[in-house]
XYZ file of C-alpha atoms in Angstrom:
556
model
C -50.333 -8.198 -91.895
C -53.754 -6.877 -94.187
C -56.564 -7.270 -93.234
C -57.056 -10.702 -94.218
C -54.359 -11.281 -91.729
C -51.606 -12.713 -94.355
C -48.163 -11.002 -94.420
C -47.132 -8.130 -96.609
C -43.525 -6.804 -97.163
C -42.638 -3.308 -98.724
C -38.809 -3.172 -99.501
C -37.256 0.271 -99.226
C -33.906 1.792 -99.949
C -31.457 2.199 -98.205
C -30.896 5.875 -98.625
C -34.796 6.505 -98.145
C -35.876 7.161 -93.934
C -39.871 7.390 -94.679
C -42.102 5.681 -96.644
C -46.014 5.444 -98.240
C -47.547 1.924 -97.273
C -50.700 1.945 -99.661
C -53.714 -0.288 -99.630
C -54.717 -0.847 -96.063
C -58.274 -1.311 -95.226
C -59.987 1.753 -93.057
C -60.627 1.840 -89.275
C -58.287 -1.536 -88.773
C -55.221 -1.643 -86.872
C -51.875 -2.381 -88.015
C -48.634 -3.441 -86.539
C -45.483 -2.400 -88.349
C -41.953 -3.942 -88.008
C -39.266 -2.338 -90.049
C -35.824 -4.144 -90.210
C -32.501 -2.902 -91.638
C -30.284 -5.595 -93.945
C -26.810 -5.275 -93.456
C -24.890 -7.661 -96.012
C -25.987 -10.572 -95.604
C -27.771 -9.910 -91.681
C -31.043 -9.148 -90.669
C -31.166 -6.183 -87.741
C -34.143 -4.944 -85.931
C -37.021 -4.916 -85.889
C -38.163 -1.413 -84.651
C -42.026 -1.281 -84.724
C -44.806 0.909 -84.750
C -48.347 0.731 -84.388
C -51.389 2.565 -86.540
C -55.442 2.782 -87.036
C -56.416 4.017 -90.393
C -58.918 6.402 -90.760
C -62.648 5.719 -91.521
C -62.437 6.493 -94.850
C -65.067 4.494 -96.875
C -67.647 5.330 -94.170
C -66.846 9.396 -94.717
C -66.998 8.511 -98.732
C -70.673 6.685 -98.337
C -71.626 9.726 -96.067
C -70.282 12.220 -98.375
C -71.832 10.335 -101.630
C -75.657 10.209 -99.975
C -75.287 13.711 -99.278
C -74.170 14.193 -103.475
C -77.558 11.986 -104.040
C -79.894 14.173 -102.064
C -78.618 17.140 -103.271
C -78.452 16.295 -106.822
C -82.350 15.257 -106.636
C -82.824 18.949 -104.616
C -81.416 20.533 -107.405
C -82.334 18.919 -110.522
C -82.160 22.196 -112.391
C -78.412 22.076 -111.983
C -76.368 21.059 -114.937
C -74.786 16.859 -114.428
C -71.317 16.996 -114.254
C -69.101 15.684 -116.565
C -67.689 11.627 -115.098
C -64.232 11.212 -114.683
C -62.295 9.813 -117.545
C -59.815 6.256 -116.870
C -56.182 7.135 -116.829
C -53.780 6.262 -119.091
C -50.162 4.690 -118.399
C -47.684 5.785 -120.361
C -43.785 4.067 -120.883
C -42.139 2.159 -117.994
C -38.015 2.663 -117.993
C -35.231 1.652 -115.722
C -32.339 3.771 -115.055
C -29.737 4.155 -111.833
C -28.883 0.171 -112.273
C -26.186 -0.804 -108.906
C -25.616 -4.566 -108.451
C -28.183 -4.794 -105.851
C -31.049 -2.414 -107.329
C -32.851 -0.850 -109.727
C -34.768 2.801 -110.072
C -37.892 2.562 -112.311
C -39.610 5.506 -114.224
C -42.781 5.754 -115.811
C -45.583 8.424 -117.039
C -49.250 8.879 -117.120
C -50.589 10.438 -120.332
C -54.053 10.923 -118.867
C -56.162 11.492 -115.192
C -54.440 10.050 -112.135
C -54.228 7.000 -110.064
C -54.700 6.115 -106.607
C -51.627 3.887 -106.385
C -49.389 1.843 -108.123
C -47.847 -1.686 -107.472
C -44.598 -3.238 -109.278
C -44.129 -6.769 -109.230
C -41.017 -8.917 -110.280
C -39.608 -12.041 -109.185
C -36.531 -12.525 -106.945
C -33.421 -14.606 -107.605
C -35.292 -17.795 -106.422
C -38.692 -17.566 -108.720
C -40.743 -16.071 -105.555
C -43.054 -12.893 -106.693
C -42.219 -10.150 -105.257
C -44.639 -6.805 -105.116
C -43.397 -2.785 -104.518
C -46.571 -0.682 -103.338
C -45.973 3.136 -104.506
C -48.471 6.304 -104.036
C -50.531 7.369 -106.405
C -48.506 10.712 -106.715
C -45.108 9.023 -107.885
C -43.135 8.908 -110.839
C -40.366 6.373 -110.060
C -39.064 3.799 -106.941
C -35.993 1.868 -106.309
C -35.937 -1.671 -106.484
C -33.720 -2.742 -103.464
C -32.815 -6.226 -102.806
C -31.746 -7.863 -105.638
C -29.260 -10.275 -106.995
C -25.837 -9.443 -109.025
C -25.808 -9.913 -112.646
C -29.322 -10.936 -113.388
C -32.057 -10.210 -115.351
C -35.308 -9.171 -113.920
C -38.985 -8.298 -115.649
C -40.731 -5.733 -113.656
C -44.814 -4.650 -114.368
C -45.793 -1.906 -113.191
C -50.345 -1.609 -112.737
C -51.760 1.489 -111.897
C -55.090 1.409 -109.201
C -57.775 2.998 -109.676
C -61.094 3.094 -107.871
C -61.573 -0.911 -107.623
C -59.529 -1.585 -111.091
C -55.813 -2.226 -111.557
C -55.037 -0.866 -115.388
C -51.679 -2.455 -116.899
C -49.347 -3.531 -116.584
C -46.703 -1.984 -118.677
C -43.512 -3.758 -118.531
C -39.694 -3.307 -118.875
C -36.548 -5.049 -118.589
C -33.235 -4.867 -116.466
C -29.904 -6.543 -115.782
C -28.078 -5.528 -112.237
C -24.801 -4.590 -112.556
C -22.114 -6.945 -111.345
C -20.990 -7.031 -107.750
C -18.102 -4.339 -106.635
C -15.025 -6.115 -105.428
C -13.491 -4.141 -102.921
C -9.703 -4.415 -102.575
C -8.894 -6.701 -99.516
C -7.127 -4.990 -96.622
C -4.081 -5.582 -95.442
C -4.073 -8.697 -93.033
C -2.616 -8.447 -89.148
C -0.586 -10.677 -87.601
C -1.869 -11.717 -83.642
C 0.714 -13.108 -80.979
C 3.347 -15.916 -81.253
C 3.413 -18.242 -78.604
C 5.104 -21.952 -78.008
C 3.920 -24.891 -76.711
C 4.235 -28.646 -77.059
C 8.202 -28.030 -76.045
C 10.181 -31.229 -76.076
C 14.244 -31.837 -76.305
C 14.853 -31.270 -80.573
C 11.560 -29.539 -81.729
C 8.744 -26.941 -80.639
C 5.380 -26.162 -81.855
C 4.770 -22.591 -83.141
C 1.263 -21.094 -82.753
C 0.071 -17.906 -84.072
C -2.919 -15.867 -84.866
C -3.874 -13.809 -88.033
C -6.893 -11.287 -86.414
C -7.864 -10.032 -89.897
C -7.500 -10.356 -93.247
C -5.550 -13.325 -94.533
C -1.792 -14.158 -95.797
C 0.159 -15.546 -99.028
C 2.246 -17.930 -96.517
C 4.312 -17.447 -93.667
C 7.739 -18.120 -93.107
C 9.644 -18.753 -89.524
C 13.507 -17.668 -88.926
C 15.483 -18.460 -86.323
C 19.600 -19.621 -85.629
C 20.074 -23.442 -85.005
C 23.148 -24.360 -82.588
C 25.791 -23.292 -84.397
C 24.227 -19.814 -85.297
C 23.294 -20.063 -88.898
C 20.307 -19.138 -90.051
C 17.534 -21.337 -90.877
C 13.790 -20.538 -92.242
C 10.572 -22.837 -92.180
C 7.931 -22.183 -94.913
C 4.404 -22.325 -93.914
C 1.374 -22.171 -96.161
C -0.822 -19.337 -95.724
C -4.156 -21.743 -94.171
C -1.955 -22.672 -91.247
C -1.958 -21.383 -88.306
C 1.009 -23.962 -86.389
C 4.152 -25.177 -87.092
C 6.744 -27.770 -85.401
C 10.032 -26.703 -85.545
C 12.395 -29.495 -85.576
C 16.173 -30.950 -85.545
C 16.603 -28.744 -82.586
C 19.096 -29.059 -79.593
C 18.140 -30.102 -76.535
C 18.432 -27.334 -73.089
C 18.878 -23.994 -75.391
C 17.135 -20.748 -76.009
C 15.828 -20.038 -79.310
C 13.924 -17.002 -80.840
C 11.859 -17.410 -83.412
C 10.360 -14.622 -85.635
C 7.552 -15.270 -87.375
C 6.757 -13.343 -90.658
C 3.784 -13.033 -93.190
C 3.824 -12.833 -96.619
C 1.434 -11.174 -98.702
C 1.589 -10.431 -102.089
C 4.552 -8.661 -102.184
C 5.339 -7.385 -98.608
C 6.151 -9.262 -95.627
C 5.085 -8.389 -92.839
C 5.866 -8.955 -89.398
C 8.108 -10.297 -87.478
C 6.356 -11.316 -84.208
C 8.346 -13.415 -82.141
C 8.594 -15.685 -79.093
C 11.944 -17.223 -76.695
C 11.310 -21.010 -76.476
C 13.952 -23.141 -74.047
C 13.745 -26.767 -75.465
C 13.856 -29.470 -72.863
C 16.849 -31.234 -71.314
C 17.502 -34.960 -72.375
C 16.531 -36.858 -69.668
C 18.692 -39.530 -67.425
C 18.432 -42.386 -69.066
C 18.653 -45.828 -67.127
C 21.107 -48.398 -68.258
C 19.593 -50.328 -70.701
C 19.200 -54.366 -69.745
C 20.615 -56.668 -71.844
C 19.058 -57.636 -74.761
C 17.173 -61.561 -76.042
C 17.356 -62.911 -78.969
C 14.190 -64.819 -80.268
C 13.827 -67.492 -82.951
C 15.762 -67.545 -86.544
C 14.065 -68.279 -89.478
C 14.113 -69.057 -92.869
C 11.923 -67.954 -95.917
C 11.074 -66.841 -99.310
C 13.931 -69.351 -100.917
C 14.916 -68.844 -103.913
C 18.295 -70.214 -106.374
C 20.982 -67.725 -104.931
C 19.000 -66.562 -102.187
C 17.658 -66.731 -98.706
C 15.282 -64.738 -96.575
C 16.185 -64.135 -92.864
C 13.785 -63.224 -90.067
C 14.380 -63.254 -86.403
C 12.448 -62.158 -83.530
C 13.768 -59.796 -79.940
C 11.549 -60.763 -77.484
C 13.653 -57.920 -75.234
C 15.357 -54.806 -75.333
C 17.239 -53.600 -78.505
C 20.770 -54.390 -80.127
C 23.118 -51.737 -81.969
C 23.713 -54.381 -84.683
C 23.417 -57.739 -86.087
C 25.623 -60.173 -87.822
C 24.937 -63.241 -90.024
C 27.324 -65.465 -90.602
C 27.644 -68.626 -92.800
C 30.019 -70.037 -95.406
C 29.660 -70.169 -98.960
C 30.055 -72.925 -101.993
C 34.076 -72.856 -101.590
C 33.591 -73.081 -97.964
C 34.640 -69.774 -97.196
C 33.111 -68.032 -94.315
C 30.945 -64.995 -94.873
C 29.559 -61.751 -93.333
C 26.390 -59.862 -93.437
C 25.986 -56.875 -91.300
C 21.989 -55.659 -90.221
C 21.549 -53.205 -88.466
C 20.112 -52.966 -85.104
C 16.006 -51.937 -86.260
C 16.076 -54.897 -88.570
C 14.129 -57.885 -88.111
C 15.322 -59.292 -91.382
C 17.622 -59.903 -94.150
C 18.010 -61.257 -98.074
C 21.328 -63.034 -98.144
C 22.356 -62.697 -102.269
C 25.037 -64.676 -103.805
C 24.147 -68.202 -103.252
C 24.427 -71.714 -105.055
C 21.116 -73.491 -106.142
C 19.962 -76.269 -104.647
C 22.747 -76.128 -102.070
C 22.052 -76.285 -98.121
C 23.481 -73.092 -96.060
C 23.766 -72.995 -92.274
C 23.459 -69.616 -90.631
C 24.197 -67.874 -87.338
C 22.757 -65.093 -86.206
C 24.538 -62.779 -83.828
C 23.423 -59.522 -81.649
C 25.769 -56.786 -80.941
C 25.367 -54.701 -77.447
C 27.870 -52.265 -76.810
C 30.684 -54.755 -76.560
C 29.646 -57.970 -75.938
C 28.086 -60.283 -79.235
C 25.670 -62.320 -77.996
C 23.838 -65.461 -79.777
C 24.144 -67.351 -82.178
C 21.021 -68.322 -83.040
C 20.446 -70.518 -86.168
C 18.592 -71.954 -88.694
C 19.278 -74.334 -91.996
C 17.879 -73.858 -95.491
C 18.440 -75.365 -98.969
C 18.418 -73.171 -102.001
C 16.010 -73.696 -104.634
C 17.356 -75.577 -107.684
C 17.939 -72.861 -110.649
C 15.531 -72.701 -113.116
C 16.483 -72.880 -117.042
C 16.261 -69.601 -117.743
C 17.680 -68.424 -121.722
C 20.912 -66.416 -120.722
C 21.239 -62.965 -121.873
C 23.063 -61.990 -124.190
C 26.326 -60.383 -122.997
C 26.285 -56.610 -123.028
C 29.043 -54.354 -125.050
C 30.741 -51.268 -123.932
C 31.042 -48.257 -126.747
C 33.361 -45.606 -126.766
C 34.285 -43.597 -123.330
C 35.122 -39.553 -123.692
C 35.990 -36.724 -121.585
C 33.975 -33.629 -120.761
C 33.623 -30.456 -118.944
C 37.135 -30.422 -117.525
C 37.558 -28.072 -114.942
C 40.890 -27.820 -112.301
C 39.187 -30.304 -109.841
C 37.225 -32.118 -111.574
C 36.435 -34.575 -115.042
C 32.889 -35.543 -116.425
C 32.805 -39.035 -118.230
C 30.230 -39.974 -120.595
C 30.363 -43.444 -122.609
C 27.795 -45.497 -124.685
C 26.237 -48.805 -124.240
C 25.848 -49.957 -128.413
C 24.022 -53.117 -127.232
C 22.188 -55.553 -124.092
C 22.405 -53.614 -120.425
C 25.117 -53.481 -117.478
C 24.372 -54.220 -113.716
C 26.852 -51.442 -112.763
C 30.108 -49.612 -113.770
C 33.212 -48.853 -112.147
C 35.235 -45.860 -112.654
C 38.886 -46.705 -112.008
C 41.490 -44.157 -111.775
C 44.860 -42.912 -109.988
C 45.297 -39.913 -108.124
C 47.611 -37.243 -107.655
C 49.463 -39.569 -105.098
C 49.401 -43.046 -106.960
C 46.397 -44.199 -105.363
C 43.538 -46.076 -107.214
C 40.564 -44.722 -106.647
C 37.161 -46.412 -107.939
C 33.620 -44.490 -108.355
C 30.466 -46.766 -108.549
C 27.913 -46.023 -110.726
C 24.438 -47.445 -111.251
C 23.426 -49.355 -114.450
C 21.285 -46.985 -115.825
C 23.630 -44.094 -116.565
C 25.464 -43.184 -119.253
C 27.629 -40.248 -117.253
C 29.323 -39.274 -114.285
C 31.706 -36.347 -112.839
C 34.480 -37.909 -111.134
C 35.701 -34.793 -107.887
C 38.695 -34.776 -106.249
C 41.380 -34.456 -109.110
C 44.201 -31.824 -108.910
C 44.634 -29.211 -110.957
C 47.407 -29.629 -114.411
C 47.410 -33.001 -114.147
C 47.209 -35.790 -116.717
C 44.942 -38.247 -115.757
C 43.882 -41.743 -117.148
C 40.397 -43.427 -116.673
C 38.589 -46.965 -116.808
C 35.222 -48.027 -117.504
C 34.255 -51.016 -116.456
C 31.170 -52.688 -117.231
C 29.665 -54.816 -114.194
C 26.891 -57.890 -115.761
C 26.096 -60.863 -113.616
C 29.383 -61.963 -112.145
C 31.256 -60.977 -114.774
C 33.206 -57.564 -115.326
C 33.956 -56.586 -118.679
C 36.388 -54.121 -119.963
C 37.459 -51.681 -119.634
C 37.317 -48.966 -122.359
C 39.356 -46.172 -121.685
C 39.849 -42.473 -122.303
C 42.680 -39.556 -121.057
C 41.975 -36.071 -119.990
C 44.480 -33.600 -118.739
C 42.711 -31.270 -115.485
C 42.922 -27.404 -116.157
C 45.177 -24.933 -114.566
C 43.600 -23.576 -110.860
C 42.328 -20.697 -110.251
C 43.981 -17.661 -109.096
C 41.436 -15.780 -107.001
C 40.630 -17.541 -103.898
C 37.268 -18.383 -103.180
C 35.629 -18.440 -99.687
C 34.931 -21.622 -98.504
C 31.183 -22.614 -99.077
C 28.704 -23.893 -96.482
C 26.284 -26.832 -96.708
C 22.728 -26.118 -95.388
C 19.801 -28.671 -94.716
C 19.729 -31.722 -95.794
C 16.169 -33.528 -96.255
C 14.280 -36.368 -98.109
C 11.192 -36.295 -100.415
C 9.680 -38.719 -103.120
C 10.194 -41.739 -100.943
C 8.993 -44.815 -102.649
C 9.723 -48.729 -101.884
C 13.187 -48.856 -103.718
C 14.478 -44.777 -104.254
C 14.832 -41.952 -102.297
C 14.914 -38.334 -103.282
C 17.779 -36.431 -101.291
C 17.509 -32.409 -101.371
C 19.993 -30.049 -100.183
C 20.540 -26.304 -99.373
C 24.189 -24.240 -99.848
C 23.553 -20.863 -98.103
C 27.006 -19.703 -99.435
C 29.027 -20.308 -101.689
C 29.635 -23.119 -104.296
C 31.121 -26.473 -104.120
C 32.842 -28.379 -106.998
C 31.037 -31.668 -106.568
C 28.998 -33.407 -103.839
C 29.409 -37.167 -102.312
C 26.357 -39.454 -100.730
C 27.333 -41.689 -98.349
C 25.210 -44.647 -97.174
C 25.138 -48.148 -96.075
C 22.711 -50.316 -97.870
C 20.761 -53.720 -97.206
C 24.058 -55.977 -96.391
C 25.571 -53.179 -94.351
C 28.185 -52.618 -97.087
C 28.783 -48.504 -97.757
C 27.563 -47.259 -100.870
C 28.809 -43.389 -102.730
C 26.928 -41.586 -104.763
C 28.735 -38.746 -106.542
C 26.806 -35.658 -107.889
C 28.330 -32.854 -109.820
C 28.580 -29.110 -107.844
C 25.812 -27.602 -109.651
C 23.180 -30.078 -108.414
C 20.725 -29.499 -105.097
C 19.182 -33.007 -105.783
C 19.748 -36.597 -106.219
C 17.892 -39.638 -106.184
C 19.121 -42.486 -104.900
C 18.055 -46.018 -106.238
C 18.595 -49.733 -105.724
C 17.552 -49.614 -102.011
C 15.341 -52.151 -100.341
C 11.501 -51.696 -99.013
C 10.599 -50.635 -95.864
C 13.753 -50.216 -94.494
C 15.511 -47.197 -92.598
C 18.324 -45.768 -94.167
C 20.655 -43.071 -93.063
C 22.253 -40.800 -95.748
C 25.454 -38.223 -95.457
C 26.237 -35.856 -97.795
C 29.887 -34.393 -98.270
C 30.183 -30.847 -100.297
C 33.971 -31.093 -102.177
C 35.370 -28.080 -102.547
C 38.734 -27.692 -104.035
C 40.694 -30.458 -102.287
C 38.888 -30.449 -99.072
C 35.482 -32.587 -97.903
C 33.572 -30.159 -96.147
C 30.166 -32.170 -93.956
C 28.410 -34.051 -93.329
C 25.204 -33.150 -93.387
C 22.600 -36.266 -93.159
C 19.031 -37.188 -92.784
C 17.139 -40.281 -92.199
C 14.512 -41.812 -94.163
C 12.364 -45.082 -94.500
C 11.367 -46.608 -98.052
């Protein structure tokens, strides 16, 4: 602090291990702290204290002394007074991204000090004290690419001359090349009988993304990406009571790193009690419309493996619906308007079917509604024939279909059928044998009519002489889930199959196929109902062998 007590700060260099503090007032005492900035901390302070001189009192007693002798000796020639100095041209040179060296000259005499003042990144002034004696200082302290004004005043006696002024942009900031990141220790927790939670720690540095590896059950090899911000993963679709090793390995850039690795024993399936018998609740009946009724029924206890409605239609006939055992409710399609339906509810546990219980309802009357207009079928044509396999494509010159059929005969006589939805104009019917002449049927599916068919030949080429190894199907998983379609994704580790089959049973219990040619790893699956579980199988066909399944569950 000066001697008015307010606080002064002299920046220094970093390179510099002394410095001039100018300007202090004599015969006072001063405290000095001196601190070290390291990045972006503050170290120290180490401090010092100092009383200056009596220095103004020596000058008076030296200048009455000059006063009496000058009027001793008035014979004596006066001497000459000393002329102002003169600053000459302020320059910066030696510019880093954090400071700045500044230059300057004195044409004339010399000063007792100089001071440079700027302002900082934020607008505050900032001032530099220098000695009388210098030439040049380094500005320390500053900000990355910006432009700073610095004047420089010269002291002398009790005036300040100046300032004389330059300008200066700092250099921008040195990126240094990040090190290579290190990978900590693996460990498992949160162990239960199919998955395990990974945990890891990165010490320094930081990674692309990580990826885990480890053999499931049946020894293949499976991986698990992980972003590079995580730091956990939980391993799942494991088997219950076995030992797994995982290795854990980091990617970045272009290397991996790694592994590090940990043995986790997942946990044995515990005993579970026999189950007691399940209730059924109340039957009910809602959201009616022409041709169809809304179910809903309630389980007051335990759980069933399956339901069944039952009722009987407009001819009298009886009917089926099969639920499955999660559901709480059902659309039954098909109806007459204005018609009133009776239906039974049964549970299925293990064995025994329990219930009914029931409920009436009366379907709405139909509304007049313009029909319309009945679809036509174009032309149907033969593509891509390979040994095994036939794509069909076929146009649609006017209105829309429900559905299509497929119908065909293979190699032993039998008719086969392959459903396809509405909306597509294509499909690759598997299976076929090799050199043989086959014929196909389109059928066009529109209300509860089926029109048709238009037809089209196609002859299957010759096989293949080299064997290929059999293929293997890898993971099977579900993405894009949305109230009515499914996205189904799937891995082959080895190999390649001719075509692809997904099984699954939809709303009314009935099975469903979709088929999907051999060069696809996706499929989406539409026309299912919301918020409903669903549980999908996928078959690889390779040759004349159905190799699977591999399935996965998923929930619109």
């Amino acid at each position: 602090k000066d001697a008015q007590g307010q606080p002064q700060v002299v920046p220094v260099d970093g390179g510099s291990r002394s410095v001039m503090v100018p300007g202090l007032s004599p015969s006072h005492r001063y405290k000095f702290n001196l601190y070290g900035v390291w990045g972006r901390k503050h170290l120290g302070p180490i401090s010092t204290d100092a009383v200056t001189d009596g220095f103004w009192r020596d000058v008076w007693d030296l200048h009455a002394l000059h006063c009496a002798l000058y009027f001793v000796a008035a014979a004596e020639p006066e001497e000459e007074s000393t002329l102002q100095p003169v600053l000459g041209e302020l320059t910066a040179s030696h510019v880093s991204s954090d400071s700045i060296r500044l230059e300057w000259s004195v044409l004339e005499g010399t000063f007792d000090s100089f001071t440079v003042r700027y302002k900082d990144a934020q607008g505050q002034p900032q001032v530099v004290p220098v000695d009388g004696s210098s030439r040049s200082v380094t500005v320390p302290g500053l900000s990355p690419s910006r432009r700073y004004k610095f004047n420089l005043y010269g002291v002398w006696g009790r005036k300040r001359l100046g300032p004389i002024s330059t300008d200066a942009v700092t250099a921008e900031p040195v990126k240094e090349p990040p090190s290579q990141p290190v990978l900590g220790e693996l460990t498992a927790s949160h162990i239960s009988t199919d998955s395990v939670q990974l945990e890891w720690s990165v010490p320094e540095g930081t990674f692309d993304s990580f990826t885990v590896q480890y053999r499931d059950a049946q020894g293949q090899p499976q991986v698990v990406p992980v972003d590079g911000g995580s730091r956990s993963v939980t391993v799942p679709g494991l088997s219950p009571s076995r030992r797994y090793k995982f290795n854990l390995y980091g990617v970045w850039g272009r290397k991996r790193l790694g592994p590090i690795s940990t043995d986790a024993v997942t946990a044995s399936e515990p005993e579970k009690e026999p189950p007691s018998q399940p209730i059924l609740g109340e039957l009910t009946a809602s959201q009616v419309g022409p041709n169809s009724v809304q179910l809903e029924w309630s389980v007051p206890e335990g759980t069933f493996d399956f339901f069944t409605v039952q009722y009987r239609d407009a001819q009298g006939q009886p009917q089926v619906v099969p639920v499955d055992g999660g559901s709480r409710s059902v659309t039954v399609p098909g109806l007459s308007p204005s018609r009133r339906y009776k239906f039974n509810l049964y549970g299925v546990w293990g064995r025994k079917r329990l219930g009914p219980i029931s409920t009436d309802a009366i379907t709405a009357a139909e509304t007049e509604e313009e029909p319309p207009s009945q679809p036509i079928l174009g032309e149907l044509t033969a593509s891509y024939v390979t040994s095994n396999s036939v794509q069909l494509e076929w146009s649609v010159p006017e209105g829309t279909f429900d559905s299509f059929t497929v119908q065909y005969k293979d190699a032993q006589g039998q008719p086969q059928v392959v459903p396809v939805d509405g909306g597509s104009r294509s499909v690759t019917v598997p299976g076929l044998s090799p050199s043989r002449h086959y014929k196909f049927n389109l059928y066009g599916v529109w209300g509860r009519k089926r029109l048709g068919p238009i037809s089209t030949d196609a002859a299957t080429a010759e096989p293949e002489e080299e064997p290929q190894p059999q293929p293997i199907l890898g993971e099977l998983t579900a993405s894009h889930v949305s109230s009515d379609s499914i996205m189904l994704e799937w891995s082959i580790p080895k190999g390649t199959f001719d075509s692809f089959t997904v099984q699954y049973k939809d709303a009314q219990g009935q099975p469903q196929v979709v088929p999907v040619d051999g060069g696809s790893r996706s499929v989406t699956v539409p026309g299912l109902s919301p918020s409903r579980r669903y549980k999908f199988n996928l078959y690889g066909v390779w040759g004349q062998k159905r190799l699977g399944p591999i399935s996965t569950d998923a929930v619109t």
